[in-house]
Short mmCIF file of N, CA and C in Angstrom, two decimals:
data_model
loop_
_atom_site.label_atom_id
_atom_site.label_comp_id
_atom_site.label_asym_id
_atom_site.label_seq_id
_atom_site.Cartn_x
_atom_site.Cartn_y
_atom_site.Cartn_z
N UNK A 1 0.31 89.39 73.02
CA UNK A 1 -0.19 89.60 71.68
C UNK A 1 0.78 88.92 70.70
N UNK A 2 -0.10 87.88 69.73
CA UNK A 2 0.90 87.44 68.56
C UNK A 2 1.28 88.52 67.43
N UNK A 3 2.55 88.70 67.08
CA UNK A 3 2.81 89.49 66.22
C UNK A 3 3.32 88.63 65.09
N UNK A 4 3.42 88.69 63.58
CA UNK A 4 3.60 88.11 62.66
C UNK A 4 4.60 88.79 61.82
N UNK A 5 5.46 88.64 61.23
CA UNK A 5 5.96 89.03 60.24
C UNK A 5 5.42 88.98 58.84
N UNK A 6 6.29 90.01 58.12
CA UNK A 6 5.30 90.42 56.77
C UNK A 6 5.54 88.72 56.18
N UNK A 7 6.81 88.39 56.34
CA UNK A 7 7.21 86.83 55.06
C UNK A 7 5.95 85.82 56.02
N UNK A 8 6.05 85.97 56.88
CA UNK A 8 5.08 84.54 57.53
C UNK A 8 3.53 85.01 56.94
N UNK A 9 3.56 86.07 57.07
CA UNK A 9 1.57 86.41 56.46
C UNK A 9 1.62 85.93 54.97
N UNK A 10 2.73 86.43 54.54
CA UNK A 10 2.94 86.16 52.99
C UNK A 10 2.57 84.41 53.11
N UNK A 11 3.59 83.68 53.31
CA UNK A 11 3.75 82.07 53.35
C UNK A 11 2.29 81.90 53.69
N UNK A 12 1.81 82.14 54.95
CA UNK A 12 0.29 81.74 55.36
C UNK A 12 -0.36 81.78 54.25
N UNK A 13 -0.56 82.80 53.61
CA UNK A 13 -1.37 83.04 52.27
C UNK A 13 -1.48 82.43 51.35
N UNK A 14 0.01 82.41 51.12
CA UNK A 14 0.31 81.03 49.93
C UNK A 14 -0.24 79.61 50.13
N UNK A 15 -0.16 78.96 51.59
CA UNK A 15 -0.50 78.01 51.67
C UNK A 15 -1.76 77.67 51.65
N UNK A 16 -2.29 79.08 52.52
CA UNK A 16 -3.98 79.11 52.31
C UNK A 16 -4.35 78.38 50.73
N UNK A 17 -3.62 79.92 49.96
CA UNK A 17 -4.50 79.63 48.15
C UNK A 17 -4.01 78.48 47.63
N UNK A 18 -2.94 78.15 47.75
CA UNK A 18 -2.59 75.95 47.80
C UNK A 18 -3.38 75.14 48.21
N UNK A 19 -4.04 75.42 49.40
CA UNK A 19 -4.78 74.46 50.04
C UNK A 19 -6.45 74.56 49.25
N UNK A 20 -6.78 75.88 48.85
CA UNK A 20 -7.57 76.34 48.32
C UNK A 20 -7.66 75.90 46.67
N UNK A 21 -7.07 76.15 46.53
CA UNK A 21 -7.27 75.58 44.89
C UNK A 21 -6.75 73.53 44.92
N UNK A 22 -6.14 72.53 45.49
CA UNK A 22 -6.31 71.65 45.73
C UNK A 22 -7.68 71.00 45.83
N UNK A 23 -8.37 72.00 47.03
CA UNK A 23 -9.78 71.38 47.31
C UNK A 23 -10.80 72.04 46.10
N UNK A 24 -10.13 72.85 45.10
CA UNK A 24 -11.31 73.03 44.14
C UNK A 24 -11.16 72.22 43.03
N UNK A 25 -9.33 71.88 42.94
CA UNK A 25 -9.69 70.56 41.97
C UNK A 25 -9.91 69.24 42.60
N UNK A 26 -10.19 69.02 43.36
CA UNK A 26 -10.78 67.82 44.12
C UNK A 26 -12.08 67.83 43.88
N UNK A 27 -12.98 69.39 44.10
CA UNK A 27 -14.29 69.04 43.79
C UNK A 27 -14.82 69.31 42.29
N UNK A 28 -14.04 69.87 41.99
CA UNK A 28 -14.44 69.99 40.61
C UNK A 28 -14.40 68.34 39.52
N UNK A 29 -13.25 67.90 39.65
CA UNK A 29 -13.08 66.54 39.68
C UNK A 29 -13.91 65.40 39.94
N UNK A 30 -14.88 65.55 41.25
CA UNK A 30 -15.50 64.67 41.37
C UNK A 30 -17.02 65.33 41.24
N UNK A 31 -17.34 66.60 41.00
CA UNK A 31 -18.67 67.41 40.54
C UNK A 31 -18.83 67.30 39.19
N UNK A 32 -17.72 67.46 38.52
CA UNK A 32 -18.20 67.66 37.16
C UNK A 32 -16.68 66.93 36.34
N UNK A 33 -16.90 65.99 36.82
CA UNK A 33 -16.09 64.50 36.07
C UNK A 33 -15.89 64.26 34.87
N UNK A 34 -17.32 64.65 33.99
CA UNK A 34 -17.52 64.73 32.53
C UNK A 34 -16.62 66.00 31.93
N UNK A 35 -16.50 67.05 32.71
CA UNK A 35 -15.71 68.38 32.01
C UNK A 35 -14.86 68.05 32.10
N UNK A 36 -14.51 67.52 33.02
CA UNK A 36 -12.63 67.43 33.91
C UNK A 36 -12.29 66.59 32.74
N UNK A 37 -12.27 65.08 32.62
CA UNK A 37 -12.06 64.20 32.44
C UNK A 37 -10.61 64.75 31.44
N UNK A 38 -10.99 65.32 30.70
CA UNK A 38 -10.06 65.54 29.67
C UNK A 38 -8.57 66.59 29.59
N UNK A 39 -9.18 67.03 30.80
CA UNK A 39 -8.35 68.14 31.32
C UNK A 39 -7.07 67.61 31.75
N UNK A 40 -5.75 68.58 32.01
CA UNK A 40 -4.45 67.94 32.58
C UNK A 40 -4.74 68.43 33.59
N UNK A 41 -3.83 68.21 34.52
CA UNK A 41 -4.39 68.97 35.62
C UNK A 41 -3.90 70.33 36.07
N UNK A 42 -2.47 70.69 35.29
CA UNK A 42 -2.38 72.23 35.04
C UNK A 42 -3.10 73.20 34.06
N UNK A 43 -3.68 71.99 33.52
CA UNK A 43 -4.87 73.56 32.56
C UNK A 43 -6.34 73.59 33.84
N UNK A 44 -6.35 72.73 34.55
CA UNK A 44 -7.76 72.90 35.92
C UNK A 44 -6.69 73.46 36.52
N UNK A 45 -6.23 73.85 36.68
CA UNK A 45 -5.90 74.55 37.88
C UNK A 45 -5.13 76.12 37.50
N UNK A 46 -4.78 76.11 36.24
CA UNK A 46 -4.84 77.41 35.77
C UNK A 46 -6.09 78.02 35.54
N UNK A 47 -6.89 77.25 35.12
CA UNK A 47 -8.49 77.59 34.78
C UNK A 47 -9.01 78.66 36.30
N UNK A 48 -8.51 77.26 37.52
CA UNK A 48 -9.28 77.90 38.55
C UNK A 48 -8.66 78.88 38.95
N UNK A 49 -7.11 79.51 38.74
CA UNK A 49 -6.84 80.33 39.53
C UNK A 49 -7.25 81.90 38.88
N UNK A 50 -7.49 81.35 37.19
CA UNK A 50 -8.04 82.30 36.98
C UNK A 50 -9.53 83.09 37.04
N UNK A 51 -10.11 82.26 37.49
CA UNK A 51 -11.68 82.23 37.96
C UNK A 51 -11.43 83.01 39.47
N UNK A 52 -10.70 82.48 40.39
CA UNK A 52 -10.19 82.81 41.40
C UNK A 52 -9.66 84.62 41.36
N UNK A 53 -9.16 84.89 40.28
CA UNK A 53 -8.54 86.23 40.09
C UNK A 53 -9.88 87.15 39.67
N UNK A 54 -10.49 86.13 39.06
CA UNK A 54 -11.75 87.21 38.29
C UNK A 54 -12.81 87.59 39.52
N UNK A 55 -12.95 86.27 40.30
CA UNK A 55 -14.24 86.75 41.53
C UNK A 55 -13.40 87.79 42.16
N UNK A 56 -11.96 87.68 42.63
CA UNK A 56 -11.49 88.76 43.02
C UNK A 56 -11.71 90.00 43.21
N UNK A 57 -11.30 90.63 41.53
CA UNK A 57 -11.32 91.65 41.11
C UNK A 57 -12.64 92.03 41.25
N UNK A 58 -14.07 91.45 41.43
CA UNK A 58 -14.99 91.81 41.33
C UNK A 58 -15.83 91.65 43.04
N UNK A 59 -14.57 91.59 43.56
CA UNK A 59 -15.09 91.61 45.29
C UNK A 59 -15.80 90.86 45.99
N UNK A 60 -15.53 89.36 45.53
CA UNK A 60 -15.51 87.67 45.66
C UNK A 60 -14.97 87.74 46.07
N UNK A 61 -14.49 87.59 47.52
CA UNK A 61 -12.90 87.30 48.03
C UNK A 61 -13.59 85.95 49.31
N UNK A 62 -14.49 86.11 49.79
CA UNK A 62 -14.75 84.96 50.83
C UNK A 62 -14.62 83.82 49.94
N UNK A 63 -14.27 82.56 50.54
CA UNK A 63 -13.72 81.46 49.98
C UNK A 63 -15.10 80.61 49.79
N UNK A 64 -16.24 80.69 50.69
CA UNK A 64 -17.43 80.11 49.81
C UNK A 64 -17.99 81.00 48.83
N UNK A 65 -17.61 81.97 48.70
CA UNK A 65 -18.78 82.71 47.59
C UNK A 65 -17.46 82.13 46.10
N UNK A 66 -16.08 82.48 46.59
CA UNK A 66 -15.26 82.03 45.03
C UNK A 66 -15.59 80.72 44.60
N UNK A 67 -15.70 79.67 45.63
CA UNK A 67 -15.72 78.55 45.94
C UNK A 67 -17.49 78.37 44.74
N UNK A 68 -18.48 78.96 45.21
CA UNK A 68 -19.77 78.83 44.46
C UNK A 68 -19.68 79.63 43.09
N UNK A 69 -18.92 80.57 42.85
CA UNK A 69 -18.48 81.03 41.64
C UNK A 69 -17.62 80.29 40.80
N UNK A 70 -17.26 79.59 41.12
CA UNK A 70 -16.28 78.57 40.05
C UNK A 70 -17.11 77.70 39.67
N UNK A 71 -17.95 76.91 40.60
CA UNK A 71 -18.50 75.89 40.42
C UNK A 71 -20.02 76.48 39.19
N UNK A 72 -20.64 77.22 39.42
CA UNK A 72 -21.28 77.95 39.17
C UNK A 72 -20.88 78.23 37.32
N UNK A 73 -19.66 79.05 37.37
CA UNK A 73 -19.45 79.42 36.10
C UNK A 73 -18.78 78.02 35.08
N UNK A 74 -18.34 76.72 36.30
CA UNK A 74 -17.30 75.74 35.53
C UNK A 74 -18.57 75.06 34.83
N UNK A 75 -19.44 74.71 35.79
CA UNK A 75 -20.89 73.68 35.33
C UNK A 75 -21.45 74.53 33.98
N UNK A 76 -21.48 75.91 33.23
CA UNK A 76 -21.97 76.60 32.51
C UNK A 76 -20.78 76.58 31.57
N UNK A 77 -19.75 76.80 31.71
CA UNK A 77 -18.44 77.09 30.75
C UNK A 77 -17.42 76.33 30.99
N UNK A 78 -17.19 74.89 30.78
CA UNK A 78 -16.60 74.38 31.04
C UNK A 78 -15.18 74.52 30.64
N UNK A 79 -14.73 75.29 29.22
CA UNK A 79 -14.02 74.99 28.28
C UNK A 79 -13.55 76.80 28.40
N UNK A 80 -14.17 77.89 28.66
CA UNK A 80 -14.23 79.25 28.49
C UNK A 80 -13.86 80.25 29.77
N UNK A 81 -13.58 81.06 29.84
CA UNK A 81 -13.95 81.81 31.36
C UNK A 81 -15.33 82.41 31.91
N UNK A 82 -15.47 82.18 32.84
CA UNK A 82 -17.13 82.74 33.10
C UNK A 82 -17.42 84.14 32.61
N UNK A 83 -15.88 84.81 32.85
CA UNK A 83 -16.37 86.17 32.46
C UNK A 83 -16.57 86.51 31.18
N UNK A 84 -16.24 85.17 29.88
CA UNK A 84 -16.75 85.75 28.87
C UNK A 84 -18.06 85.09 28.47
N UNK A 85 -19.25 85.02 29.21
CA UNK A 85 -20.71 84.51 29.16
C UNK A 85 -20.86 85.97 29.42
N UNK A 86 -21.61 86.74 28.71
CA UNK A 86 -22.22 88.45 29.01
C UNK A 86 -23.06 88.39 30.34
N UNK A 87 -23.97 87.36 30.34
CA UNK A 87 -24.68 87.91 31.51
C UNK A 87 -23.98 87.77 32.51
N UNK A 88 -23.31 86.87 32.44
CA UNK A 88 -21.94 86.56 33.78
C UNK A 88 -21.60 87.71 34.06
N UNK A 89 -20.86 88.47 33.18
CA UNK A 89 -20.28 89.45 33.49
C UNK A 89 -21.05 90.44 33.89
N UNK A 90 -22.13 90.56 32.78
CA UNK A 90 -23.06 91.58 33.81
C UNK A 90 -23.12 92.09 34.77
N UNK A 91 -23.40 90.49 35.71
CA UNK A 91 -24.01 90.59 36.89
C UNK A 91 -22.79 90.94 37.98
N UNK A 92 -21.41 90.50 37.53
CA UNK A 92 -20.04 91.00 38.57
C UNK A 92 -19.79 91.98 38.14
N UNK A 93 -20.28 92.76 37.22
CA UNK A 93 -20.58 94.00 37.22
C UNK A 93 -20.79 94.96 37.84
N UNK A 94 -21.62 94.62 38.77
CA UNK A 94 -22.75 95.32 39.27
C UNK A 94 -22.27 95.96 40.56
N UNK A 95 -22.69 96.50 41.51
CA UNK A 95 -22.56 97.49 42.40
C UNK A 95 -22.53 96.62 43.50
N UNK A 96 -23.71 95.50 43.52
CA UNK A 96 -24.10 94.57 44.00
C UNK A 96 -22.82 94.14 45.52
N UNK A 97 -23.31 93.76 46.42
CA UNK A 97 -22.66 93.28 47.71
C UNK A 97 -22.23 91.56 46.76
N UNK A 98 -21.11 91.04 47.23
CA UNK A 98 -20.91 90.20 46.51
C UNK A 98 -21.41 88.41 46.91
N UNK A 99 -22.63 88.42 48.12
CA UNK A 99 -23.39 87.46 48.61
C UNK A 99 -24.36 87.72 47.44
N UNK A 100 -24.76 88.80 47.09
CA UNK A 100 -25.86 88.80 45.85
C UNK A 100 -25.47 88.74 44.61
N UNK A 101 -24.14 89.26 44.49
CA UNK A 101 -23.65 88.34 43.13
C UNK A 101 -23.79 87.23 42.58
N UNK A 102 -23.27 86.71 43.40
CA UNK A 102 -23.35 84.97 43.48
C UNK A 102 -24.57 84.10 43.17
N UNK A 103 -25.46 84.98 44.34
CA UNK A 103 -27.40 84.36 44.37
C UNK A 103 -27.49 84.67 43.13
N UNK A 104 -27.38 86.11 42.65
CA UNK A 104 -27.88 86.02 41.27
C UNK A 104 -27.18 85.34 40.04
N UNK A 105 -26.01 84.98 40.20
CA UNK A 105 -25.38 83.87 39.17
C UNK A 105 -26.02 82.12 39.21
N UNK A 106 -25.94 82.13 40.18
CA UNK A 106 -26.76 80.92 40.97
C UNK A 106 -28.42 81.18 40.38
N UNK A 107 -29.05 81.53 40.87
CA UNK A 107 -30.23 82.08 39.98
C UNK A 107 -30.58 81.83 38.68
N UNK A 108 -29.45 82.40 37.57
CA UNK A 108 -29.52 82.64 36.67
C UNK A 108 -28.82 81.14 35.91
N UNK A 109 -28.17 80.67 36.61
CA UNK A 109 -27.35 79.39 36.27
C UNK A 109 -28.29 78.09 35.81
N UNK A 110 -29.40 78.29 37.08
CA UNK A 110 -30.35 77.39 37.12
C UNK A 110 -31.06 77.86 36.33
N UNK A 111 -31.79 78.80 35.53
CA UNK A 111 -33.19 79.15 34.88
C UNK A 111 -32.00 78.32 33.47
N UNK A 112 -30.92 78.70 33.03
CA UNK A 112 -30.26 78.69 31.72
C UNK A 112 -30.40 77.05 31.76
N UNK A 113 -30.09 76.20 32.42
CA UNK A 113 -30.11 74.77 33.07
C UNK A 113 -31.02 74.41 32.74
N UNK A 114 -32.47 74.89 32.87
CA UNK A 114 -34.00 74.61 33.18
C UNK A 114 -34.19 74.59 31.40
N UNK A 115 -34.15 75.56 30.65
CA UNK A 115 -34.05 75.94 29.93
C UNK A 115 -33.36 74.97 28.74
N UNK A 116 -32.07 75.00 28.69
CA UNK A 116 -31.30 74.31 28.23
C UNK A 116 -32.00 72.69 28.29
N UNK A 117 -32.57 72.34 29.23
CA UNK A 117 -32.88 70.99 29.26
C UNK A 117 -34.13 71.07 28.90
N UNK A 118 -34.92 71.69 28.78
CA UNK A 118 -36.13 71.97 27.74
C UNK A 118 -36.22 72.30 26.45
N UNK A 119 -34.91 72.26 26.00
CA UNK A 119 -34.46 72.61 24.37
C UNK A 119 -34.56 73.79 24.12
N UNK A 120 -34.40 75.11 24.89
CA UNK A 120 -35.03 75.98 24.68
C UNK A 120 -34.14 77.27 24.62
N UNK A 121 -32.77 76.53 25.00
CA UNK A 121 -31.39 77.55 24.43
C UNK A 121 -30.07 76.06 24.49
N UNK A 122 -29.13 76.79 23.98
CA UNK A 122 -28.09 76.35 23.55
C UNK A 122 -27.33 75.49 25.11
#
């Protein structure tokens, strides 16, 4: 049986959320190029870790659902935190298992999208 020490789980972790936020400014970067563009790259990556803290706290912790929550709230708020869009918050609100969080941000991302490109909100 492998046994680990507490500092090596620690380090693992770290490197994990390093490796993890790298590949979200990589895709964020090349997804949404027009937001980034202007950005340094310590305000994207403070941005994401705080997006990262917020799916958290709201029981986002698998790395594709944070991973579709950033992208999700960055494409909608480029400039803001997702959690201050109300319905955003709403919905991580909710009681909700956090695979249906997501669907329903996703969901709701696209109708505002649909919408928005029909002149029909902000």
């Amino acid at each position: 049986m492998l046994l680990l020490k507490k500092e090596q789980v620690v380090a693992f972790d770290e490197m994990m959320r390093k490796s993890f936020e790298e590949r979200m400014v990589n895709h964020l970067r090349k997804h949404f190029a027009g937001q980034t563009a202007h950005m340094p790259e310590e305000q994207l990556r403070q941005r994401i870790r705080q997006e990262i803290a917020t799916a958290q706290q709201h029981g986002i912790t698998n790395e594709c659902e944070v991973a579709a929550y950033i992208s999700i709230v960055f494409s909608l708020s480029p400039n803001k935190p997702g959690n201050q869009l109300p319905w955003v918050r709403d919905i991580l609100e909710t009681a909700e298992p956090p695979a249906v969080k997501v669907n329903r941000l996703l969901h709701h991302a696209e109708v505002h999208t649909t919408l928005q490109k029909e002149g029909l909100t902000e």
